[in-house]
Coordinates of C-alpha atoms in Angstrom, one line a residue:
Chain A
M1 CA 0.0 0.0 0.0
R2 CA 2.8 2.4 0.9
H3 CA 4.5 1.7 -2.4
L4 CA 1.3 2.6 -4.2
V5 CA 1.1 5.8 -2.3
F6 CA 4.5 6.9 -3.5
L7 CA 4.2 5.6 -7.0
L8 CA 0.9 7.3 -7.8
P9 CA 2.0 10.9 -7.6
A10 CA 5.1 10.0 -9.7
L11 CA 3.0 8.5 -12.3
L12 CA 0.6 11.4 -12.3
L13 CA 3.5 13.8 -12.6
L14 CA 4.9 11.8 -15.5
L15 CA 1.6 11.9 -17.3
A16 CA 0.9 15.6 -16.6
L17 CA 4.2 17.0 -17.7
P18 CA 3.9 16.4 -21.5
D19 CA 0.5 17.9 -21.4
T20 CA 1.6 21.0 -19.7
R21 CA 4.4 21.4 -22.0
G22 CA 2.2 20.8 -24.9
R23 CA -0.3 23.3 -23.6
Y24 CA 2.4 25.7 -22.8
N25 CA 3.6 25.3 -26.3
D26 CA 0.2 25.8 -27.7
D27 CA -0.3 29.1 -25.8
F28 CA 2.9 30.6 -27.2
D29 CA 3.2 28.9 -30.5
D30 CA 0.1 30.5 -32.1
G31 CA -0.7 27.5 -34.2
E32 CA 2.7 27.4 -35.9
D33 CA 5.2 24.7 -36.0
I34 CA 6.8 24.0 -32.8
A35 CA 10.2 25.5 -32.7
E36 CA 13.1 23.2 -33.4
F37 CA 14.5 21.8 -30.3
D38 CA 17.8 23.5 -29.8
D39 CA 20.1 23.0 -27.0
N40 CA 18.6 26.3 -26.0
D41 CA 16.4 26.0 -22.9
F42 CA 14.0 28.4 -24.4
A43 CA 13.6 26.9 -27.8
E44 CA 10.0 26.3 -27.0
F45 CA 9.6 30.1 -26.6
E46 CA 11.3 30.9 -29.8
D47 CA 9.1 32.5 -32.4
V48 CA 10.2 31.3 -35.9
S49 CA 8.4 34.1 -37.7
E50 CA 10.3 36.8 -35.9
D51 CA 12.2 39.7 -37.6
P52 CA 15.6 38.6 -38.6
A53 CA 17.0 42.0 -37.7
V54 CA 16.4 41.3 -34.1
D55 CA 19.3 39.5 -32.5
V56 CA 18.3 36.3 -31.1
E57 CA 20.2 35.5 -28.0
K58 CA 21.3 32.0 -27.9
E59 CA 22.4 32.1 -24.3
P60 CA 19.7 31.3 -21.8
P61 CA 18.8 34.0 -19.3
P62 CA 19.9 33.1 -15.8
R63 CA 16.7 33.1 -13.9
A64 CA 14.9 30.9 -16.4
A65 CA 17.7 28.4 -16.3
P66 CA 17.1 26.9 -12.7
S67 CA 13.4 26.3 -13.2
S68 CA 13.8 24.4 -16.4
T69 CA 16.9 22.4 -15.5
P70 CA 15.2 19.7 -13.3
I71 CA 12.6 19.0 -16.1
E72 CA 15.2 18.6 -18.7
D73 CA 17.3 16.5 -16.5
E74 CA 14.5 14.1 -16.2
E75 CA 13.3 14.2 -19.7
D76 CA 15.9 15.1 -22.3
E77 CA 19.0 14.3 -20.2
A78 CA 20.4 17.5 -21.6
T79 CA 23.3 19.2 -20.0
V80 CA 22.7 22.6 -18.7
E81 CA 24.8 25.1 -20.5
N82 CA 25.9 27.8 -18.2
E83 CA 27.8 29.9 -20.5
D84 CA 29.4 33.2 -19.4
G85 CA 27.6 33.3 -16.1
Q86 CA 29.2 36.6 -15.1
D87 CA 28.3 38.4 -18.3
E88 CA 24.7 37.4 -18.1
F89 CA 24.1 40.0 -15.5
E90 CA 25.7 42.7 -17.6
D91 CA 23.6 42.0 -20.6
A92 CA 20.5 41.6 -18.5
D93 CA 18.7 44.6 -20.0
A94 CA 19.5 43.7 -23.6
Q95 CA 18.6 40.1 -23.0
D96 CA 15.3 41.2 -21.4
Q97 CA 14.5 43.1 -24.5
D98 CA 15.3 40.2 -26.7
M99 CA 13.3 38.0 -24.5
Y100 CA 10.3 40.2 -25.0
S101 CA 10.8 40.3 -28.7
K102 CA 10.6 36.5 -28.8
Y103 CA 7.1 36.6 -27.2
D104 CA 4.1 36.4 -29.3
N105 CA 2.7 39.9 -30.1
E106 CA -0.8 38.9 -29.3
E107 CA 0.1 37.7 -25.8
F108 CA 0.9 41.3 -24.7
E109 CA -1.4 44.2 -25.4
G110 CA 0.0 47.7 -25.5
H111 CA 3.6 46.5 -25.6
E112 CA 5.4 48.6 -28.2
K113 CA 8.6 47.6 -29.8
T114 CA 10.8 50.4 -28.5
N115 CA 14.1 48.8 -28.9
P116 CA 14.8 50.2 -32.4
S117 CA 14.9 53.8 -31.0
F118 CA 17.6 52.7 -28.6
K119 CA 19.9 51.9 -31.5
D120 CA 19.2 55.2 -33.3
T121 CA 21.1 58.4 -32.7
L122 CA 20.3 60.3 -29.5
I123 CA 18.8 63.7 -29.9
Y124 CA 20.6 66.3 -27.8
R125 CA 18.3 69.1 -26.7
E126 CA 19.9 72.5 -26.6
V127 CA 20.3 74.1 -23.3
P128 CA 18.2 77.4 -23.2
A129 CA 20.5 80.3 -23.9
H130 CA 19.8 82.0 -20.6
L131 CA 20.9 78.9 -18.7
Q132 CA 24.2 78.8 -20.5
N133 CA 27.2 80.3 -18.9
S134 CA 28.1 82.5 -21.8
W135 CA 27.4 86.2 -22.5
E136 CA 27.7 85.7 -26.2
S137 CA 24.0 84.8 -26.6
Y138 CA 23.1 88.3 -25.3
Y139 CA 24.9 90.1 -28.1
M140 CA 21.8 92.1 -29.1
E141 CA 21.4 93.4 -25.6
I142 CA 25.1 94.3 -25.5
L143 CA 24.6 96.1 -28.8
M144 CA 21.7 98.1 -27.4
V145 CA 23.6 99.1 -24.2
T146 CA 26.6 100.1 -26.3
G147 CA 24.3 102.3 -28.5
L148 CA 22.9 103.9 -25.4
L149 CA 26.4 104.6 -24.0
A150 CA 27.4 106.1 -27.4
Y151 CA 24.3 108.3 -27.3
I152 CA 25.1 109.5 -23.8
M153 CA 28.8 110.2 -24.8
N154 CA 27.6 112.2 -27.8
Y155 CA 25.2 114.1 -25.6
I156 CA 27.9 115.2 -23.2
I157 CA 30.4 116.1 -26.0
G158 CA 27.8 118.0 -28.1
K159 CA 26.4 119.9 -25.1
N160 CA 29.9 121.0 -24.2
K161 CA 30.8 122.0 -27.7
N162 CA 27.7 124.2 -28.0
S163 CA 28.3 125.7 -24.7
R164 CA 31.9 126.6 -25.6
L165 CA 30.8 128.1 -29.0
A166 CA 28.1 130.2 -27.2
Q167 CA 30.6 131.5 -24.7
A168 CA 33.2 132.3 -27.4
W169 CA 30.6 134.3 -29.3
F170 CA 29.6 136.2 -26.2
N171 CA 33.2 136.9 -25.2
S172 CA 33.9 138.4 -28.6
H173 CA 30.7 140.5 -28.8
R174 CA 30.4 141.5 -25.1
E175 CA 32.3 144.8 -25.4
L176 CA 30.4 146.0 -28.5
L177 CA 27.0 145.2 -26.9
E178 CA 27.9 146.7 -23.5
S179 CA 29.0 149.9 -25.2
N180 CA 25.7 150.2 -27.2
F181 CA 23.1 148.9 -24.8
A182 CA 22.5 149.7 -21.1
L183 CA 20.9 146.3 -20.5
V184 CA 22.7 143.2 -21.7
G185 CA 21.2 139.9 -20.8
D186 CA 17.8 139.6 -19.1
D187 CA 16.0 136.3 -18.6
G188 CA 12.7 137.9 -17.9
T189 CA 12.2 136.2 -14.5
S190 CA 12.6 139.3 -12.4
K191 CA 9.9 142.0 -12.4
E192 CA 12.3 144.8 -13.2
A193 CA 14.7 144.8 -16.1
T194 CA 18.0 143.7 -14.7
S195 CA 21.2 143.1 -16.6
T196 CA 22.5 139.6 -15.9
G197 CA 25.5 140.0 -18.2
K198 CA 25.3 136.4 -19.5
L199 CA 23.5 134.3 -22.1
N200 CA 20.1 132.7 -21.3
Q201 CA 20.2 129.0 -22.2
E202 CA 16.8 127.9 -23.6
N203 CA 18.0 124.5 -24.9
E204 CA 21.1 122.5 -25.2
H205 CA 21.5 124.2 -28.7
I206 CA 19.7 127.5 -28.4
Y207 CA 21.0 130.5 -26.4
N208 CA 19.3 133.9 -26.1
L209 CA 20.5 137.3 -25.2
W210 CA 18.2 140.3 -24.7
C211 CA 19.7 143.7 -25.0
S212 CA 17.9 146.9 -24.3
G213 CA 18.4 150.5 -23.4
R214 CA 19.5 152.3 -26.5
V215 CA 18.1 155.1 -28.5
C216 CA 16.3 154.3 -31.7
C217 CA 15.2 150.8 -30.6
E218 CA 13.0 149.2 -28.1
G219 CA 15.2 146.1 -27.7
M220 CA 17.3 143.5 -29.5
L221 CA 17.0 139.8 -29.1
I222 CA 20.0 137.7 -30.2
Q223 CA 19.4 134.0 -30.7
L224 CA 22.3 131.6 -31.2
K225 CA 20.7 128.7 -33.0
F226 CA 23.3 126.0 -33.0
L227 CA 23.0 122.6 -34.5
K228 CA 21.7 119.8 -32.3
R229 CA 25.1 118.4 -31.5
Q230 CA 23.8 116.7 -28.4
D231 CA 21.4 114.5 -30.3
L232 CA 23.1 111.6 -32.0
L233 CA 20.3 111.1 -34.5
N234 CA 20.7 114.7 -35.6
V235 CA 24.4 114.3 -36.0
L236 CA 23.9 111.3 -38.2
A237 CA 21.3 113.2 -40.3
R238 CA 23.7 116.1 -40.7
M239 CA 26.2 113.7 -42.2
M240 CA 23.8 113.3 -45.1
R241 CA 22.7 117.0 -45.3
P242 CA 25.2 119.5 -44.0
V243 CA 23.7 122.6 -42.2
C244 CA 25.2 125.6 -40.5
D245 CA 24.9 127.1 -37.1
Q246 CA 22.9 130.4 -37.2
V247 CA 22.8 133.6 -35.3
Q248 CA 19.5 135.4 -35.5
V249 CA 19.2 139.1 -34.4
K250 CA 15.7 140.6 -34.0
V251 CA 15.6 144.3 -33.3
T252 CA 12.2 145.7 -32.3
L253 CA 11.8 149.5 -32.9
N254 CA 9.5 152.1 -31.6
D255 CA 6.9 153.7 -33.9
E256 CA 8.9 156.8 -34.5
D257 CA 12.2 155.0 -35.3
M258 CA 11.2 153.7 -38.7
D259 CA 9.3 154.8 -41.8
T260 CA 6.7 152.6 -43.4
F261 CA 8.3 150.2 -45.8
V262 CA 9.1 146.6 -46.3
F263 CA 12.5 145.4 -47.6
A264 CA 14.6 142.2 -47.6
V265 CA 18.0 141.1 -49.0
G266 CA 19.7 137.8 -48.7
S267 CA 20.7 134.6 -50.5
R268 CA 18.4 133.6 -53.4
K269 CA 17.2 130.5 -51.7
A270 CA 16.4 132.3 -48.5
M271 CA 14.5 135.1 -50.4
A272 CA 12.4 132.6 -52.3
R273 CA 11.5 130.8 -49.1
L274 CA 10.8 134.0 -47.1
Q275 CA 8.6 135.4 -49.8
K276 CA 6.3 132.4 -49.4
E277 CA 6.5 132.1 -45.7
M278 CA 6.5 135.6 -44.3
Q279 CA 3.1 137.4 -44.1
D280 CA 4.4 140.9 -44.9
L281 CA 6.8 139.9 -47.6
S282 CA 4.1 138.0 -49.5
E283 CA 1.6 140.9 -49.2
F284 CA 3.8 143.9 -49.9
C285 CA 6.6 142.5 -52.0
G286 CA 4.7 140.7 -54.7
D287 CA 7.4 140.8 -57.4
K288 CA 10.1 138.2 -57.8
P289 CA 13.4 138.7 -56.0
K290 CA 15.7 140.9 -58.0
S291 CA 19.4 140.1 -58.5
G292 CA 21.7 142.1 -56.3
A293 CA 24.2 142.8 -59.1
K294 CA 22.3 146.0 -60.1
Y295 CA 23.2 147.5 -56.8
G296 CA 26.8 146.4 -56.7
I297 CA 26.4 143.4 -54.4
P298 CA 27.3 139.9 -55.3
E299 CA 25.1 137.8 -57.7
S300 CA 24.4 135.3 -54.9
L301 CA 22.3 137.9 -53.1
S302 CA 18.8 139.0 -54.2
I303 CA 16.5 141.8 -53.1
L304 CA 12.8 142.0 -52.3
S305 CA 11.5 145.5 -51.9
E306 CA 8.2 147.3 -51.7
M307 CA 9.4 150.1 -54.0
G308 CA 12.6 151.1 -55.7
E309 CA 13.0 154.2 -53.6
V310 CA 13.4 152.0 -50.5
T311 CA 16.1 149.9 -52.1
D312 CA 18.0 153.0 -53.2
G313 CA 17.7 154.4 -49.7
V314 CA 18.9 151.3 -47.9
M315 CA 21.7 150.3 -50.3
D316 CA 24.2 153.1 -49.5
S317 CA 27.9 152.6 -50.0
K318 CA 28.6 151.3 -46.5
M319 CA 25.8 148.8 -46.6
V320 CA 27.0 147.6 -50.0
H321 CA 30.5 147.2 -48.5
Y322 CA 29.2 145.2 -45.6
L323 CA 27.1 142.9 -47.9
T324 CA 29.9 142.4 -50.4
S325 CA 32.6 141.5 -47.8
H326 CA 30.4 139.2 -45.8
A327 CA 28.1 137.8 -48.5
D328 CA 28.8 134.1 -47.5
K329 CA 27.7 134.7 -43.9
I330 CA 24.5 136.5 -44.7
E331 CA 21.4 134.3 -44.9
S332 CA 18.8 137.1 -44.8
I333 CA 18.2 140.7 -43.8
H334 CA 14.6 141.8 -43.4
F335 CA 13.4 145.3 -42.5
S336 CA 9.6 145.7 -42.1
D337 CA 7.1 148.0 -40.4
Q338 CA 4.4 145.4 -40.9
F339 CA 6.3 142.4 -39.4
S340 CA 4.0 139.8 -37.9
G341 CA 6.0 136.6 -38.3
P342 CA 5.4 133.7 -40.7
K343 CA 2.0 133.0 -42.1
V344 CA -0.2 131.3 -39.6
M345 CA -2.3 128.4 -41.0
Q346 CA -5.5 128.4 -39.0
E347 CA -7.9 125.4 -39.1
E348 CA -11.1 127.4 -39.1
G349 CA -10.0 129.4 -42.1
Q350 CA -8.9 133.0 -42.1
P351 CA -8.3 134.7 -38.8
L352 CA -11.0 137.3 -38.0
K353 CA -8.5 140.1 -37.1
L354 CA -5.4 141.3 -38.8
P355 CA -2.3 140.0 -37.0
E356 CA -0.5 142.4 -34.8
T357 CA 2.4 144.1 -36.5
K358 CA 5.6 145.5 -35.0
K359 CA 8.4 147.5 -36.6
T360 CA 11.2 145.0 -36.8
L361 CA 14.7 144.4 -38.3
L362 CA 15.5 140.7 -38.6
F363 CA 19.0 139.5 -39.4
T364 CA 20.0 135.9 -40.0
F365 CA 23.7 135.1 -40.2
N366 CA 25.4 131.8 -41.0
V367 CA 28.3 130.8 -38.8
P368 CA 31.3 129.8 -41.1
G369 CA 32.4 126.2 -40.9
M370 CA 29.3 124.5 -42.1
G371 CA 28.8 122.6 -38.8
N372 CA 32.5 122.1 -38.0
T373 CA 32.7 125.4 -36.2
S374 CA 35.4 126.2 -33.8
P375 CA 35.2 128.9 -31.1
K376 CA 37.6 131.1 -33.2
D377 CA 35.1 131.4 -36.0
M378 CA 32.9 133.4 -33.7
D379 CA 35.2 136.4 -34.0
S380 CA 34.4 136.7 -37.7
L381 CA 30.7 137.5 -36.9
L382 CA 31.8 140.7 -35.1
P383 CA 31.7 142.9 -38.2
L384 CA 28.1 141.7 -38.8
M385 CA 27.1 143.0 -35.4
N386 CA 28.6 146.3 -36.4
M387 CA 26.4 146.2 -39.5
V388 CA 23.3 145.7 -37.3
I389 CA 24.1 148.7 -35.1
Y390 CA 24.7 150.7 -38.3
S391 CA 21.4 149.6 -39.7
I392 CA 19.5 150.6 -36.6
D393 CA 20.9 154.1 -36.7
K394 CA 20.4 154.4 -40.5
L395 CA 16.8 153.5 -40.5
K396 CA 16.0 156.1 -37.9
K397 CA 17.2 158.7 -40.4
L398 CA 15.7 157.1 -43.6
R399 CA 12.5 158.8 -44.6
L400 CA 10.5 158.3 -47.7
N401 CA 9.5 161.2 -49.9
R402 CA 5.9 162.3 -50.4
E403 CA 5.3 160.0 -53.3
G404 CA 6.8 157.1 -51.5
K405 CA 4.8 157.7 -48.5
Q406 CA 1.6 157.9 -50.5
K407 CA 2.4 154.7 -52.3
A408 CA 3.1 152.9 -49.0
D409 CA -0.1 154.1 -47.4
R410 CA -2.1 152.9 -50.5
N411 CA -0.5 149.5 -50.2
R412 CA -1.4 149.2 -46.6
A413 CA -4.9 150.2 -47.2
R414 CA -5.2 147.8 -50.1
V415 CA -4.0 144.9 -48.0
E416 CA -6.4 145.7 -45.2
E417 CA -9.3 145.9 -47.6
N418 CA -8.4 142.5 -49.1
F419 CA -8.3 141.1 -45.7
L420 CA -11.6 142.5 -44.7
K421 CA -13.3 141.2 -47.9
Q422 CA -11.9 137.7 -47.4
T423 CA -13.1 137.6 -43.8
H424 CA -16.4 139.4 -44.5
A425 CA -18.5 136.3 -44.6
Q426 CA -16.8 134.9 -41.5
R427 CA -17.3 138.2 -39.6
Q428 CA -20.9 138.3 -40.5
E429 CA -21.4 134.8 -39.3
A430 CA -19.6 135.7 -36.1
A431 CA -21.8 138.7 -35.6
Q432 CA -25.0 136.6 -36.2
T433 CA -24.0 134.0 -33.7
R434 CA -23.3 136.8 -31.2
R435 CA -26.8 138.3 -31.7
E436 CA -28.4 134.9 -31.3
E437 CA -26.5 134.3 -28.1
K438 CA -27.7 137.6 -26.7
K439 CA -31.4 136.8 -27.6
R440 CA -31.1 133.4 -26.0
A441 CA -29.6 134.7 -22.9
E442 CA -32.4 137.3 -22.6
K443 CA -35.1 134.7 -23.2
E444 CA -33.6 132.5 -20.5
R445 CA -33.6 135.4 -18.1
I446 CA -37.3 136.0 -18.8
M447 CA -38.1 132.3 -18.3
N448 CA -36.3 132.2 -15.1
E449 CA -38.1 135.1 -13.7
E450 CA -40.4 133.9 -11.0
D451 CA -42.7 136.9 -10.6
P452 CA -45.4 136.6 -13.4
D453 CA -45.9 140.4 -13.5
R454 CA -42.2 141.1 -14.0
Q455 CA -42.1 138.4 -16.6
R456 CA -44.9 140.0 -18.6
R457 CA -43.2 143.4 -18.4
L458 CA -39.9 142.0 -19.6
E459 CA -41.6 140.2 -22.5
E460 CA -43.3 143.4 -23.5
A461 CA -40.1 145.3 -23.4
A462 CA -38.3 142.7 -25.5
Q463 CA -41.1 142.8 -28.1
R464 CA -41.0 146.6 -28.3
R465 CA -37.2 146.5 -28.9
E466 CA -37.7 143.9 -31.7
Q467 CA -40.4 146.2 -33.3
K468 CA -38.1 149.2 -33.2
K469 CA -35.3 147.2 -34.9
L470 CA -37.6 146.1 -37.7
E471 CA -38.7 149.6 -38.2
K472 CA -35.2 150.8 -38.5
K473 CA -34.4 148.2 -41.0
Q474 CA -37.3 149.0 -43.1
M475 CA -36.4 152.7 -43.1
K476 CA -32.9 151.8 -44.2
M477 CA -34.2 149.7 -47.1
K478 CA -36.4 152.5 -48.2
Q479 CA -33.5 155.0 -48.2
I480 CA -31.4 152.6 -50.2
K481 CA -34.2 152.2 -52.7
V482 CA -34.7 156.0 -53.0
K483 CA -31.0 156.4 -53.5
A484 CA -30.8 153.7 -56.1
M485 CA -33.8 155.2 -58.0
S486 CA -32.4 158.8 -57.9
Chain B
M1 CA 31.8 164.4 -7.8
Y2 CA 28.1 165.2 -7.8
W3 CA 28.1 167.8 -10.5
I4 CA 30.1 165.6 -12.9
T5 CA 27.5 162.9 -12.7
V6 CA 24.7 165.4 -13.3
V7 CA 26.4 166.7 -16.5
A8 CA 27.0 163.2 -17.6
H9 CA 23.4 162.4 -17.1
L10 CA 22.2 165.5 -19.1
T11 CA 24.4 164.6 -22.0
Y12 CA 23.6 161.0 -22.0
P13 CA 21.0 160.1 -24.7
I14 CA 17.5 159.3 -23.4
Y15 CA 16.5 155.7 -23.7
C16 CA 14.1 153.3 -22.0
L17 CA 14.8 149.9 -20.7
T18 CA 12.4 147.1 -21.7
S19 CA 12.3 143.9 -19.9
Y20 CA 12.7 140.6 -21.8
K21 CA 9.4 138.9 -22.7
P22 CA 9.7 135.3 -23.9
P23 CA 7.9 134.9 -27.2
N24 CA 4.4 133.5 -26.9
T25 CA 4.5 130.1 -28.5
E26 CA 0.7 129.7 -28.4
T27 CA 0.1 132.4 -30.9
N28 CA 2.9 131.2 -33.1
P29 CA 3.2 127.4 -33.0
T30 CA 5.8 127.4 -35.8
L31 CA 8.5 128.6 -33.4
E32 CA 8.2 125.5 -31.2
D33 CA 10.2 122.4 -31.9
P34 CA 7.8 119.4 -31.5
T35 CA 10.5 116.7 -31.3
P36 CA 10.6 116.3 -27.5
D37 CA 6.8 116.0 -27.3
Y38 CA 6.6 113.4 -30.1
M39 CA 9.5 111.4 -28.7
N40 CA 7.9 111.4 -25.2
L41 CA 4.7 110.1 -26.6
L42 CA 6.4 107.5 -28.8
G43 CA 8.4 106.4 -25.8
M44 CA 5.3 105.9 -23.7
I45 CA 3.5 104.0 -26.5
F46 CA 6.5 101.7 -27.0
S47 CA 6.9 101.0 -23.3
M48 CA 3.2 100.1 -23.0
C49 CA 3.6 97.8 -26.0
G50 CA 6.7 96.2 -24.5
L51 CA 4.9 95.7 -21.2
M52 CA 1.6 94.4 -22.5
L53 CA 2.8 92.3 -25.5
K54 CA 6.1 91.3 -23.8
L55 CA 8.2 92.5 -26.7
K56 CA 11.8 93.2 -25.7
W57 CA 12.6 95.3 -28.8
C58 CA 9.7 97.6 -28.0
A59 CA 11.0 98.2 -24.6
W60 CA 14.5 99.0 -25.9
I61 CA 13.2 101.4 -28.5
A62 CA 11.2 103.1 -25.7
V63 CA 14.4 103.7 -23.8
Y64 CA 16.0 105.2 -26.8
C65 CA 12.9 107.5 -27.4
S66 CA 13.0 108.8 -23.8
F67 CA 16.8 109.5 -24.2
I68 CA 16.1 111.4 -27.5
S69 CA 13.3 113.3 -25.9
F70 CA 15.5 114.3 -23.0
A71 CA 18.3 115.5 -25.3
N72 CA 15.9 117.7 -27.3
S73 CA 14.0 119.1 -24.4
R74 CA 13.8 122.7 -23.4
S75 CA 15.2 123.8 -20.1
S76 CA 11.8 125.3 -19.2
E77 CA 10.2 121.9 -19.5
D78 CA 9.0 119.9 -16.6
T79 CA 11.6 117.3 -15.5
K80 CA 8.9 115.2 -13.9
Q81 CA 7.5 114.3 -17.3
M82 CA 11.0 113.3 -18.6
M83 CA 11.7 111.3 -15.5
S84 CA 8.4 109.4 -15.6
S85 CA 8.8 108.6 -19.3
F86 CA 12.4 107.4 -18.6
M87 CA 11.3 105.3 -15.6
L88 CA 8.5 103.7 -17.6
S89 CA 10.8 102.6 -20.4
I90 CA 13.3 101.2 -17.9
S91 CA 10.6 99.3 -16.1
A92 CA 9.3 97.9 -19.5
V93 CA 12.8 96.6 -20.2
V94 CA 13.2 95.0 -16.8
M95 CA 9.8 93.4 -16.8
S96 CA 10.2 91.9 -20.2
Y97 CA 13.5 90.3 -19.1
L98 CA 12.1 89.1 -15.8
Q99 CA 9.2 87.4 -17.6
N100 CA 11.4 85.9 -20.3
P101 CA 15.1 85.8 -19.5
Q102 CA 16.0 84.5 -23.0
P103 CA 18.1 86.9 -25.0
M104 CA 16.5 89.0 -27.7
S105 CA 16.5 87.4 -31.2
P106 CA 17.3 89.6 -34.2
P107 CA 14.5 90.0 -36.7
W108 CA 16.6 88.6 -39.6

C-alpha cells in the first residue's frame, strides 16, 4: 500500500508534464510549427516568424535556467549550459528586450517595440540660452547698451561744444554790446529789467540774449541757434545733409524809429523761401526777387523790396560794402514795419482780425564752418554785429519822400481791404452768432423770472425792442431804394 | 563828484529799458520744436507695447525714445515728465526680461 502511495504521484507527474508542456507550447506557439528543439532551454519560446534584424540570444537567461533544468534533466538528459555566467548580468537589459521580442505579439497588449529607438542616434536638446554660462548669446542686448552709451557720450560732447561756442561768441561780442546797450542779458524772470550779463540758455542748442536801453530801438533779441550736436540722430542726419549754425538778431523798434516800408535782402534760396513764408513779404513785395548785381552786391544775393526808392535808400555805400565783404555769412536781412512773423495756418479758415504788427529788423547770419565750427570762428561775426548797429541808426534817419509815403499808405490800405473782404463772410457769421446768443440769454432770463408780472413786463419790453429794430431796417431799405432810383 | 554825474546824465541820450518777454508760442506754434513731445509720446507707447505684449525690442526702443526726448527738451520743460517717461521705459525693459530671460533674437 505504501508503495502505491509513492508511485501514484510520480505517475501522475509523468503523465501531466507532457500535457503542460504541450499546452504551454500551444499558448505561445500560435498554431505554428513547434520550434526546433535546440540545446537552448527556451527553444520552445522561440518564435520562428520573428524579424531577422532582431538579435536572437542563444544564451539562456539566468533566472529561467534553474526552473527548467530539473525537467530537462529528467526528460531530455540535456546538459545545462551555463555559459558566461558573469556576463549574463551585464547584458541583462539587452537580454530582457530580446526575450520580450521573442514573445508572441498577441500575448501582450499595449507593448510597443521600443528597442529600435535605442539603437538610433540620441537627440541632444539644446540648453536654453539663458541657462548657459556665456554672455555671447546676449549680443543684441550688449549692442543696445553700447548704443545707449554712445548716445550719452555724444550728448555730453555735443552739449559742451555748443556751450563753448556760445561762450566764445559772447566773449567776442560783449564789449560791443555793452557799449551800445544799457541792459545786456535779461532772462525775464525778475519784475524789473536787470542786466545779468550772461546768455540765457533755452535749450542745449539755443542760447538767447536780450539787449535793451538804446536810442532808436526798443530792444534787441539775439538767438544763437546752434546745431543739435547733443542728439546723435541729428548728428547722423547732418552727415547726409550739412547745415550751418545760425545767429539770428531781431531788433524791435519804436513807432517813430522807422518809416513805413518793407525790404529784404539775402541769398536767393532764402529770399524765395521768405517770400512764401512771411506774411508781410508775401503781401507787400509781390514781385520776384531781383538780383543784387544791379546795386553792386554779389550775384548770390537777391533783393525783395516794396518800392525802388526804399532799395536806393537802404543800399548806400557802407551797406554795400558790408554785404559784399560778408556775403557768404548773410542768410537774410529783413526790414519791415508790418512784421507779424510767418503766415499762420488756421484750421477754421482765415483769422478774424489782422495779425499784430511791429516795426522789426530781422538779421539771420550763418556761422562759417558748415557745422564744423570752432570757437575762433565766432570772431568773424563781429563785423556783422557792427552792421546791425549801423542799420538801426540808419533806418532812424531814412525817410520816404511824399510819393513814396503815399504809395506805402495805399499799399497798406489795399492789404487791409483785401483782408476784410476775405473775412467778411466769417465776420458776418460771427456777428450773427453773437446776436443769437444775446437773444437766447435774454429769453432764458425772462423764463427764469419767478414773478409773473415782471415776466410779462420784460416780455413786452423785448417785443418793443424787436419792433423798433424792424422799423429801423425798413427805413434803411427805403432809403437805399430811394438812392438807387435817384 | 556830484556835478560831474549830473552833467553826464544830461548829455547821455535818453533811452528806455524794456524787460525781456519770452515769445508767446501759443500764438505762433511754428516757433516751437515738436520733437521732444513726439518722442515722449512715442516712448510711452513703445513702453506700453513692451509691457503688454512682452516684446523686448519695443522696450529697448522706448528707452531710446526717452533719451532722445531728454536730449531735445527745453530747459523750461518739466523734468517730472521726462523722468516718468524714462522710468516707464526702464521698467518695461526690466519686466520683459524678468518674464522671459531669453536673449533677444534679431529679426533677420
